[in-house]
Amino acid sequence: MADQWPEFVRSIKGVILDMCGVLYDSGEGGGVPIEGSVEAVRRLKSSDLQLRFCTNETQATRQKFVAKLQRMGFDIEVREVFSPAPAVVSILKDRGLRPHLLVHDDLLPEFDGVEKSDPNCVVIGDAADNFSYQKMNAAFQVLISLDKPLLFSMGRGRYYKETDGLKLDVGAYMKALEYACDLEAEVVGKPAPMFFQSVLNDMGIQPHEVLMIGDDLVNDVGGAQWCGMKGVQVRTGKYRLSDERHPTVTADGYVDNLACAVDTILKHR
Amino acid sequence: MADQWPEFVRSIKGVILDMCGVLYDSGEGGGVPIEGSVEAVRRLKSSDLQLRFCTNETQATRQKFVAKLQRMGFDIEVREVFSPAPAVVSILKDRGLRPHLLVHDDLLPEFDGVEKSDPNCVVIGDAADNFSYQKMNAAFQVLISLDKPLLFSMGRGRYYKETDGLKLDVGAYMKALEYACDLEAEVVGKPAPMFFQSVLNDMGIQPHEVLMIGDDLVNDVGGAQWCGMKGVQVRTGKYRLSDERHPTVTADGYVDNLACAVDTILKHR
């Protein structure tokens, strides 16, 4: 499989990179860069390829998140990064919705301009320690009291890797609320096609001209393929050996890490 | 529908009562009896019907739970009460399993005789405030590290009613772990047929001779019907009006509360 992916590399015009698990491993103190990733991003930027970053990160505002990556040494700017919170804020405003928020404290500033009184929907993100029984019940009670319960989930990841081990991601708590309230959440972020489409629109190129590189087989690779892009999985971050024999998603390539992926891309152009 | 249920009442030989939401509403201080329920239990006991109690309660040992009901005035004994913890302990011992427990602190004594080192499965109950992000991650990390992740859930309820509002039940957290680990939990407690069957075995009568009365349409009424019993829903506890137009489960009768149910049963014998 990995031997075949250089063939389509010749026709791509842009690359979208997942961030956590591809650029860095998260954890206490903000995390650490994955070996070779800082240089790999720099090499991509020096090429003729368009480059965007696409994350389901919701533990910080986009500004603070990008600043963290810059401190790690990455050549990256806020306007190149697509994350779920600005996307969900746009949806809330378009549809006149007032959210009850179950999110990380550090994400709250993203919702500063949003009316939150008398909520008529719930928005959840990767709230981490805010996923207490008390706060889950508060979100549940808002939903169950609505005639038409409406839940937005910023991503639907199952878990992610921190330096001290795997941690439950927002998708697990989305499923808990879906089951309790007998509803289906609207996912904002990867793998939602609308979210990928907004990145493609910004790049101004066609899906088949774009390669997505991520560590999440289903949400990064599968989500990108669903939109017509190519998807390659790195063997870093939350990657597990069993991903390479997944029943429904097969990546267009598997590669040890971002540095190797960029080597392959630049060598075959 | 409710007008028809007296017809089968003539042929029943036993009654199984759900407890929370039928006998009492739970909440701070242990909860309060539902009006007329103490007397209704007494009248059933004075009849020729067999009576058992069947609960998914996992916030206390069976002994402490029954003592609480006795303090509320209910004529009830431990041997009449079927709850998930003793059932799961029996399964763990039969299959040589060592659980990681994510349960309420007050349930822990039920597992005193169970080996818990080097866990090879996870058992969850209605852990309430123990459903913290930290403790959910600890359970998740045990599961995801196992070759064949094995999760036992004591019940699969969506939510229950406390005096200060609806609260998430164990089923929501079961779904979270099922999704995160891509597994299906083994449910011990209602609506698992094996659990109902153990009550029927103890009564020594056939399913069609037994009426289950509960406030949970799916787990009490639907679960009992699946085993061949009749099932009636009370309009107390977690009952909601939408239960009476549920897409898959239709009770054999709906009645305002346990006192009314017992009136109807005893009047038609």
XYZ file of C-alpha atoms in Angstrom, chain A residues 58-162:
105
model
C -10.882 22.456 21.339
C -8.840 22.814 24.519
C -7.726 26.344 23.660
C -8.651 29.244 21.418
C -7.172 29.070 17.941
C -4.908 32.021 18.782
C -3.442 30.420 21.901
C -3.187 27.055 20.202
C -1.205 28.464 17.281
C 1.013 30.436 19.669
C 1.855 27.156 21.426
C 2.849 25.556 18.124
C 4.966 28.604 17.245
C 6.785 28.273 20.576
C 7.543 24.656 19.656
C 9.227 26.025 16.531
C 6.552 25.469 13.903
C 6.232 27.949 11.026
C 2.453 28.387 11.255
C -0.076 31.236 11.294
C -3.640 31.504 12.645
C -5.148 32.025 9.172
C -3.763 28.661 8.021
C -5.480 26.747 10.831
C -9.044 25.387 10.682
C -10.605 24.351 14.001
C -14.173 23.559 15.106
C -14.904 26.439 17.484
C -14.947 29.253 14.901
C -17.008 26.963 12.644
C -19.613 26.241 15.317
C -19.813 29.931 16.300
C -20.625 30.707 12.681
C -23.383 28.056 12.636
C -24.877 29.297 15.927
C -25.061 32.863 14.612
C -26.504 31.785 11.245
C -29.249 29.768 12.902
C -29.969 32.099 15.842
C -29.022 29.466 18.424
C -28.050 30.101 22.057
C -25.709 27.390 23.338
C -25.189 25.789 26.689
C -21.432 25.136 26.574
C -19.694 22.038 27.876
C -16.170 22.895 26.786
C -12.680 23.428 28.137
C -12.343 26.630 30.173
C -9.599 27.832 27.829
C -11.943 27.617 24.817
C -14.569 29.945 26.298
C -13.170 33.180 24.737
C -14.086 31.794 21.267
C -17.748 32.145 22.341
C -17.463 35.665 23.802
C -19.733 37.217 21.194
C -22.395 34.507 21.395
C -25.667 34.912 23.321
C -25.834 32.125 25.884
C -28.888 32.934 28.027
C -31.964 30.658 27.890
C -30.076 28.007 25.865
C -31.777 26.151 23.019
C -28.903 23.828 22.151
C -25.793 22.277 23.671
C -22.242 22.505 22.312
C -19.623 20.055 23.544
C -15.904 19.984 22.900
C -12.951 18.205 24.396
C -13.795 19.487 27.873
C -11.315 17.164 29.653
C -11.711 17.607 33.432
C -14.912 19.570 32.811
C -16.493 16.230 31.843
C -17.573 15.797 35.457
C -20.817 14.048 36.376
C -22.215 17.375 37.532
C -21.436 19.208 34.282
C -22.553 16.295 32.117
C -25.878 16.335 33.999
C -26.232 20.082 33.460
C -25.803 19.608 29.684
C -28.127 16.599 29.716
C -30.822 18.514 31.589
C -30.759 21.329 29.011
C -31.102 18.820 26.167
C -33.841 16.707 27.714
C -35.906 19.811 28.495
C -35.955 20.923 24.834
C -38.778 19.978 22.489
C -36.211 19.214 19.806
C -32.910 18.519 21.570
C -29.999 19.839 19.506
C -26.424 18.812 20.248
C -23.322 20.062 18.431
C -20.164 18.064 18.946
C -16.824 19.616 18.006
C -15.360 16.451 16.526
C -16.276 12.860 17.221
C -12.874 11.377 18.131
C -12.815 8.317 20.360
C -9.565 9.075 22.163
C -6.220 10.832 21.751
C -2.733 10.301 23.017
C -1.144 12.462 25.660
